[in-house]
mmCIF file of C-alpha atoms in Angstrom:
data_model
loop_
_atom_site.group_PDB
_atom_site.id
_atom_site.type_symbol
_atom_site.label_atom_id
_atom_site.label_comp_id
_atom_site.label_asym_id
_atom_site.label_seq_id
_atom_site.Cartn_x
_atom_site.Cartn_y
_atom_site.Cartn_z
ATOM 1 C CA UNK A 17 69.244 95.002 104.158
ATOM 2 C CA UNK A 18 70.153 95.318 100.392
ATOM 3 C CA UNK A 19 67.984 93.479 97.445
ATOM 4 C CA UNK A 20 70.445 90.732 96.684
ATOM 5 C CA UNK A 21 68.839 90.467 93.614
ATOM 6 C CA UNK A 22 70.467 93.680 92.308
ATOM 7 C CA UNK A 23 73.756 92.225 93.022
ATOM 8 C CA UNK A 24 72.963 90.323 89.395
ATOM 9 C CA UNK A 25 74.876 92.634 86.783
ATOM 10 C CA UNK A 26 73.029 93.891 83.463
ATOM 11 C CA UNK A 27 74.832 94.024 80.360
ATOM 12 C CA UNK A 28 75.878 97.837 80.971
ATOM 13 C CA UNK A 29 78.849 95.899 82.464
ATOM 14 C CA UNK A 30 80.348 95.321 79.394
ATOM 15 C CA UNK A 31 80.028 99.477 78.931
ATOM 16 C CA UNK A 32 82.320 99.352 82.197
ATOM 17 C CA UNK A 33 84.552 96.688 80.742
ATOM 18 C CA UNK A 34 84.805 99.033 77.432
ATOM 19 C CA UNK A 35 85.804 101.970 78.985
ATOM 20 C CA UNK A 36 88.638 100.400 81.148
ATOM 21 C CA UNK A 37 89.671 98.746 77.916
ATOM 22 C CA UNK A 38 89.824 102.541 75.805
ATOM 23 C CA UNK A 39 91.725 103.887 78.991
ATOM 24 C CA UNK A 40 94.357 101.287 79.062
ATOM 25 C CA UNK A 41 94.894 101.413 75.325
ATOM 26 C CA UNK A 42 96.357 104.440 75.480
ATOM 27 C CA UNK A 43 99.062 102.987 77.579
ATOM 28 C CA UNK A 44 99.149 100.198 75.844
ATOM 29 C CA UNK A 45 103.092 100.162 74.830
ATOM 30 C CA UNK A 46 104.554 100.873 78.041
ATOM 31 C CA UNK A 47 102.239 98.155 79.750
ATOM 32 C CA UNK A 48 102.825 95.457 77.254
ATOM 33 C CA UNK A 49 106.857 96.266 77.687
ATOM 34 C CA UNK A 50 106.501 95.537 81.485
ATOM 35 C CA UNK A 51 104.377 92.197 81.007
ATOM 36 C CA UNK A 52 107.046 90.998 78.821
ATOM 37 C CA UNK A 53 110.140 92.204 80.503
ATOM 38 C CA UNK A 54 108.887 91.158 83.912
ATOM 39 C CA UNK A 55 108.878 87.441 82.863
ATOM 40 C CA UNK A 56 111.746 87.483 80.639
ATOM 41 C CA UNK A 57 113.836 88.625 84.146
ATOM 42 C CA UNK A 58 112.146 86.019 86.075
ATOM 43 C CA UNK A 59 112.779 83.204 83.584
ATOM 44 C CA UNK A 60 116.932 84.037 83.106
ATOM 45 C CA UNK A 61 117.249 84.611 86.766
ATOM 46 C CA UNK A 62 115.026 81.903 88.475
ATOM 47 C CA UNK A 63 114.566 79.424 85.779
ATOM 48 C CA UNK A 64 118.361 79.503 83.845
ATOM 49 C CA UNK A 65 120.195 80.940 86.844
ATOM 50 C CA UNK A 66 118.651 79.189 89.940
ATOM 51 C CA UNK A 67 117.736 76.438 87.735
ATOM 52 C CA UNK A 68 121.142 75.412 86.950
ATOM 53 C CA UNK A 69 121.844 74.493 90.680
ATOM 54 C CA UNK A 70 118.275 72.792 91.492
ATOM 55 C CA UNK A 71 117.771 70.802 88.426
ATOM 56 C CA UNK A 72 115.154 69.006 87.171
ATOM 57 C CA UNK A 73 111.698 69.139 89.304
ATOM 58 C CA UNK A 74 108.795 67.059 88.721
ATOM 59 C CA UNK A 75 110.177 65.347 86.026
ATOM 60 C CA UNK A 76 110.851 68.581 84.142
ATOM 61 C CA UNK A 77 113.644 71.277 83.859
ATOM 62 C CA UNK A 78 113.490 73.854 86.487
ATOM 63 C CA UNK A 79 112.578 76.252 83.986
ATOM 64 C CA UNK A 80 109.474 74.581 82.585
ATOM 65 C CA UNK A 81 108.245 74.101 85.957
ATOM 66 C CA UNK A 82 108.670 77.736 86.870
ATOM 67 C CA UNK A 83 107.215 78.934 84.003
ATOM 68 C CA UNK A 84 104.082 77.606 84.556
ATOM 69 C CA UNK A 85 104.126 78.594 88.109
ATOM 70 C CA UNK A 86 104.706 82.110 86.948
ATOM 71 C CA UNK A 87 102.058 82.402 84.452
ATOM 72 C CA UNK A 88 99.586 81.701 87.501
ATOM 73 C CA UNK A 89 101.194 84.088 89.867
ATOM 74 C CA UNK A 90 101.371 86.860 87.168
ATOM 75 C CA UNK A 91 97.288 86.501 87.014
ATOM 76 C CA UNK A 92 97.022 86.801 90.456
ATOM 77 C CA UNK A 93 99.318 90.102 90.533
ATOM 78 C CA UNK A 94 98.112 91.739 87.575
ATOM 79 C CA UNK A 95 94.800 90.958 88.837
ATOM 80 C CA UNK A 96 94.921 92.311 92.418
ATOM 81 C CA UNK A 97 96.566 95.342 91.290
ATOM 82 C CA UNK A 98 93.988 96.524 88.843
ATOM 83 C CA UNK A 99 91.193 95.707 91.439
ATOM 84 C CA UNK A 100 93.073 97.413 93.975
ATOM 85 C CA UNK A 101 95.241 100.413 93.231
ATOM 86 C CA UNK A 102 93.316 101.294 90.051
ATOM 87 C CA UNK A 103 89.672 100.577 90.750
ATOM 88 C CA UNK A 104 90.617 102.449 93.657
ATOM 89 C CA UNK A 105 92.062 105.484 91.929
ATOM 90 C CA UNK A 106 88.734 105.366 89.984
ATOM 91 C CA UNK A 107 86.254 104.729 92.759
ATOM 92 C CA UNK A 108 87.828 107.661 95.403
ATOM 93 C CA UNK A 109 90.405 109.993 93.340
ATOM 94 C CA UNK A 110 88.754 110.586 89.621
ATOM 95 C CA UNK A 111 85.164 109.973 91.270
ATOM 96 C CA UNK A 112 84.622 107.605 88.163
ATOM 97 C CA UNK A 113 82.100 105.284 89.797
ATOM 98 C CA UNK A 114 80.071 108.323 91.122
ATOM 99 C CA UNK A 115 79.978 109.587 87.385
ATOM 100 C CA UNK A 116 78.751 106.054 86.462
ATOM 101 C CA UNK A 117 75.983 105.895 88.889
ATOM 102 C CA UNK A 118 74.655 109.077 87.552
ATOM 103 C CA UNK A 119 73.621 106.771 84.263
ATOM 104 C CA UNK A 120 71.686 103.983 84.205
ATOM 105 C CA UNK A 121 74.484 101.848 85.231
ATOM 106 C CA UNK A 122 74.265 100.102 89.013
ATOM 107 C CA UNK A 123 76.359 99.343 91.502
ATOM 108 C CA UNK A 124 76.655 95.549 90.317
ATOM 109 C CA UNK A 125 77.250 96.750 86.873
ATOM 110 C CA UNK A 126 80.049 98.892 87.682
ATOM 111 C CA UNK A 127 81.526 95.662 90.409
ATOM 112 C CA UNK A 128 80.850 93.497 87.503
ATOM 113 C CA UNK A 129 82.548 95.233 84.784
ATOM 114 C CA UNK A 130 85.769 96.156 87.040
ATOM 115 C CA UNK A 131 85.928 92.043 88.030
ATOM 116 C CA UNK A 132 85.900 91.483 84.219
ATOM 117 C CA UNK A 133 88.409 93.916 83.399
ATOM 118 C CA UNK A 134 90.632 92.550 86.146
ATOM 119 C CA UNK A 135 90.487 88.941 84.623
ATOM 120 C CA UNK A 136 91.308 90.447 81.091
ATOM 121 C CA UNK A 137 94.418 91.805 82.511
ATOM 122 C CA UNK A 138 95.371 88.671 83.950
ATOM 123 C CA UNK A 139 94.988 87.045 80.762
ATOM 124 C CA UNK A 140 97.078 89.722 78.733
ATOM 125 C CA UNK A 141 99.848 89.310 81.567
ATOM 126 C CA UNK A 142 99.867 85.814 81.562
ATOM 127 C CA UNK A 143 99.518 85.294 77.677
ATOM 128 C CA UNK A 144 102.851 87.586 77.579
ATOM 129 C CA UNK A 145 104.437 85.325 79.645
ATOM 130 C CA UNK A 146 103.188 81.962 78.207
ATOM 131 C CA UNK A 147 104.881 83.382 74.826
ATOM 132 C CA UNK A 148 108.090 84.720 76.322
ATOM 133 C CA UNK A 149 108.170 81.081 77.961
ATOM 134 C CA UNK A 150 107.148 79.577 74.461
ATOM 135 C CA UNK A 151 110.593 80.967 72.955
ATOM 136 C CA UNK A 152 112.704 79.525 75.721
ATOM 137 C CA UNK A 153 111.033 75.900 75.408
ATOM 138 C CA UNK A 154 109.514 76.176 78.612
ATOM 139 C CA UNK A 155 105.950 75.923 77.261
ATOM 140 C CA UNK A 156 104.996 73.051 75.452
ATOM 141 C CA UNK A 157 102.264 70.639 74.650
ATOM 142 C CA UNK A 158 98.500 70.540 72.919
ATOM 143 C CA UNK A 159 96.652 71.486 75.812
ATOM 144 C CA UNK A 160 98.022 75.260 75.635
ATOM 145 C CA UNK A 161 94.666 76.762 74.581
ATOM 146 C CA UNK A 162 92.861 75.275 77.568
ATOM 147 C CA UNK A 163 94.439 77.318 80.060
ATOM 148 C CA UNK A 164 92.884 80.622 78.639
ATOM 149 C CA UNK A 165 89.338 79.746 80.618
ATOM 150 C CA UNK A 166 91.410 78.843 83.560
ATOM 151 C CA UNK A 167 93.169 81.832 83.558
ATOM 152 C CA UNK A 168 90.119 84.029 83.150
ATOM 153 C CA UNK A 169 88.656 82.087 85.997
ATOM 154 C CA UNK A 170 91.432 82.345 88.003
ATOM 155 C CA UNK A 171 91.655 86.443 87.165
ATOM 156 C CA UNK A 172 88.047 86.863 88.444
ATOM 157 C CA UNK A 173 88.726 85.182 91.490
ATOM 158 C CA UNK A 174 91.395 87.695 92.683
ATOM 159 C CA UNK A 175 90.115 90.386 91.193
ATOM 160 C CA UNK A 176 86.720 89.518 93.138
ATOM 161 C CA UNK A 177 88.917 89.570 96.220
ATOM 162 C CA UNK A 178 90.915 92.666 95.698
ATOM 163 C CA UNK A 179 87.483 94.604 95.115
ATOM 164 C CA UNK A 180 86.765 93.606 98.584
ATOM 165 C CA UNK A 181 89.763 95.049 99.916
ATOM 166 C CA UNK A 182 89.281 98.361 97.644
ATOM 167 C CA UNK A 183 85.462 98.373 99.226
ATOM 168 C CA UNK A 184 86.726 98.279 102.621
ATOM 169 C CA UNK A 185 89.910 100.779 101.790
ATOM 170 C CA UNK A 186 90.295 104.333 103.192
ATOM 171 C CA UNK A 187 93.669 104.850 101.408
ATOM 172 C CA UNK A 188 96.395 103.432 99.231
ATOM 173 C CA UNK A 189 98.475 102.410 102.480
ATOM 174 C CA UNK A 190 95.360 99.953 103.414
ATOM 175 C CA UNK A 191 96.469 98.033 100.353
ATOM 176 C CA UNK A 192 99.594 96.888 101.996
ATOM 177 C CA UNK A 193 98.096 94.740 104.399
ATOM 178 C CA UNK A 194 96.544 92.280 101.909
ATOM 179 C CA UNK A 195 99.587 92.302 99.706
ATOM 180 C CA UNK A 196 101.744 91.551 102.835
ATOM 181 C CA UNK A 197 99.029 88.851 104.655
ATOM 182 C CA UNK A 198 97.853 87.612 101.271
ATOM 183 C CA UNK A 199 99.696 87.864 98.145
ATOM 184 C CA UNK A 200 103.218 87.476 99.044
ATOM 185 C CA UNK A 201 102.323 84.231 101.086
ATOM 186 C CA UNK A 202 100.494 82.863 97.986
ATOM 187 C CA UNK A 203 103.301 83.576 95.945
ATOM 188 C CA UNK A 204 105.781 82.130 97.970
ATOM 189 C CA UNK A 205 103.824 78.976 99.439
ATOM 190 C CA UNK A 206 101.426 77.724 96.624
ATOM 191 C CA UNK A 207 103.632 75.584 94.588
ATOM 192 C CA UNK A 208 104.600 78.315 92.187
ATOM 193 C CA UNK A 209 108.626 77.990 92.753
ATOM 194 C CA UNK A 210 108.492 74.090 94.489
ATOM 195 C CA UNK A 211 105.869 71.142 94.907
ATOM 196 C CA UNK A 212 103.416 71.661 97.626
ATOM 197 C CA UNK A 213 104.755 68.283 99.107
ATOM 198 C CA UNK A 214 108.160 69.855 100.295
ATOM 199 C CA UNK A 215 106.075 71.874 102.790
ATOM 200 C CA UNK A 216 105.021 70.747 106.332
ATOM 201 C CA UNK A 217 101.461 68.920 106.573
ATOM 202 C CA UNK A 218 99.876 71.803 108.241
ATOM 203 C CA UNK A 219 101.101 74.381 105.630
ATOM 204 C CA UNK A 220 99.808 72.359 102.805
ATOM 205 C CA UNK A 221 96.773 71.914 104.297
ATOM 206 C CA UNK A 222 96.914 75.610 104.695
ATOM 207 C CA UNK A 223 98.150 76.303 100.922
ATOM 208 C CA UNK A 224 94.736 73.831 99.682
ATOM 209 C CA UNK A 225 92.539 76.596 100.903
ATOM 210 C CA UNK A 226 94.213 79.105 98.890
ATOM 211 C CA UNK A 227 93.152 80.248 95.161
ATOM 212 C CA UNK A 228 96.703 80.299 93.638
ATOM 213 C CA UNK A 229 97.150 76.635 94.701
ATOM 214 C CA UNK A 230 94.255 75.584 92.807
ATOM 215 C CA UNK A 231 95.196 78.102 89.790
ATOM 216 C CA UNK A 232 98.910 75.982 89.721
ATOM 217 C CA UNK A 233 97.543 72.889 89.920
ATOM 218 C CA UNK A 234 95.267 73.460 86.825
ATOM 219 C CA UNK A 235 97.890 75.573 84.434
ATOM 220 C CA UNK A 236 100.898 73.751 85.267
ATOM 221 C CA UNK A 237 99.824 70.151 83.635
ATOM 222 C CA UNK A 238 98.190 72.209 80.651
ATOM 223 C CA UNK A 239 101.363 74.512 80.100
ATOM 224 C CA UNK A 240 103.692 71.571 80.110
ATOM 225 C CA UNK A 241 101.688 69.247 77.934
ATOM 226 C CA UNK A 242 99.644 66.955 80.342
ATOM 227 C CA UNK A 243 95.839 67.481 81.379
ATOM 228 C CA UNK A 244 95.272 68.237 85.065
ATOM 229 C CA UNK A 245 93.599 65.789 87.564
ATOM 230 C CA UNK A 246 90.716 66.621 90.084
ATOM 231 C CA UNK A 247 89.668 69.424 87.535
ATOM 232 C CA UNK A 248 86.323 69.549 88.931
ATOM 233 C CA UNK A 249 87.480 70.355 92.477
ATOM 234 C CA UNK A 250 90.078 72.846 91.406
ATOM 235 C CA UNK A 251 87.265 74.861 89.271
ATOM 236 C CA UNK A 252 85.179 75.105 91.880
ATOM 237 C CA UNK A 253 87.027 76.445 94.330
ATOM 238 C CA UNK A 254 88.196 79.324 92.204
ATOM 239 C CA UNK A 255 84.416 79.564 91.198
ATOM 240 C CA UNK A 256 83.761 79.571 94.965
ATOM 241 C CA UNK A 257 86.316 82.341 95.651
ATOM 242 C CA UNK A 258 84.920 84.204 92.642
ATOM 243 C CA UNK A 259 81.413 84.046 93.504
ATOM 244 C CA UNK A 260 81.513 84.634 97.620
ATOM 245 C CA UNK A 261 84.200 87.737 96.988
ATOM 246 C CA UNK A 262 81.805 89.264 94.335
ATOM 247 C CA UNK A 263 78.988 89.306 96.534
ATOM 248 C CA UNK A 264 80.714 90.476 99.229
ATOM 249 C CA UNK A 265 82.326 93.119 97.512
ATOM 250 C CA UNK A 266 79.003 94.075 96.059
ATOM 251 C CA UNK A 267 77.571 94.540 99.921
ATOM 252 C CA UNK A 268 80.662 96.819 100.946
ATOM 253 C CA UNK A 269 80.369 99.033 97.425
ATOM 254 C CA UNK A 270 76.450 99.609 98.020
ATOM 255 C CA UNK A 271 77.356 100.353 101.626
ATOM 256 C CA UNK A 272 79.710 102.563 100.776
ATOM 257 C CA UNK A 273 78.707 104.443 97.350
ATOM 258 C CA UNK A 274 74.838 104.948 97.998
ATOM 259 C CA UNK A 275 74.724 105.530 101.523
#
C-alpha cells in the first residue's frame, strides 16, 4: 500500500506547470484562434440563431443565458481534453513522465503540475469566451472578476477527473467512453442550454450530483451581474470532486509509473 503522505506535492509541481506552459507557448497563436473562434460560432449560431426563436430565459436574453453556460462547459472541455489526450501523450508516447521521475520530482509533483495546468488551460479558454461574449453584450455586471477563482476550481475538478481516466487508459480510444458517458451528458443536461427545472425530477437529482451543474450555478450569476446562492455548497461539491479524483489519480499513477 502506498504511503498517502506521498500524495502531497512539493513545489516541484510548479516546475511541471512551467514546463507545460513553455511547450504550449510555442503553439500560442493556433491555440488562441481556437479559443476565440469556437465561442464566436456558438454565440452566433445558438445565442443569436436559436435565441431568436427561444426568447428570454430566466429573465435574460438567451444569448446572455447561454454565454455563461458556454464559459462553464468550455472549462470542462478544455481541462478534460488536456488531462486526457495531452497528458496521455506525455505519459505514454513521449515518456515525459519517466524522464521527470529520473529527477527529484515525485509522482505527486507530476500529477499536481498536470492538474494545475488543466486549470490554467481552462481559465485561458474561459477568459477568451468571456471577452468575446462581452463584445456581444452577453457578459455584464460588477462580479465578473469573481468568476476567475470559480473557473480555476472547476478546472481543477475536471482536470483531476480526466487524469483518473488517463491513469487507467491503455490507448486514446479509451477516452471515448469518458466523453460519451460523462462529458457529453454533462454538457447536455447540467444547465448549459436551459434551466435544470426543465428536466424531470429524477434527472434534476442526477444533475445535482455532477460537477458541471455546480460550476454553472456559480458562474451564471457572476457573469450576469448577480451573486450566486448556496455558494458554500457549490464550492464544496467542486472541491470534493477535486480532492477525491486527485487521490484516486495519484494512487493509479503510482501503480502504473512505479511498478
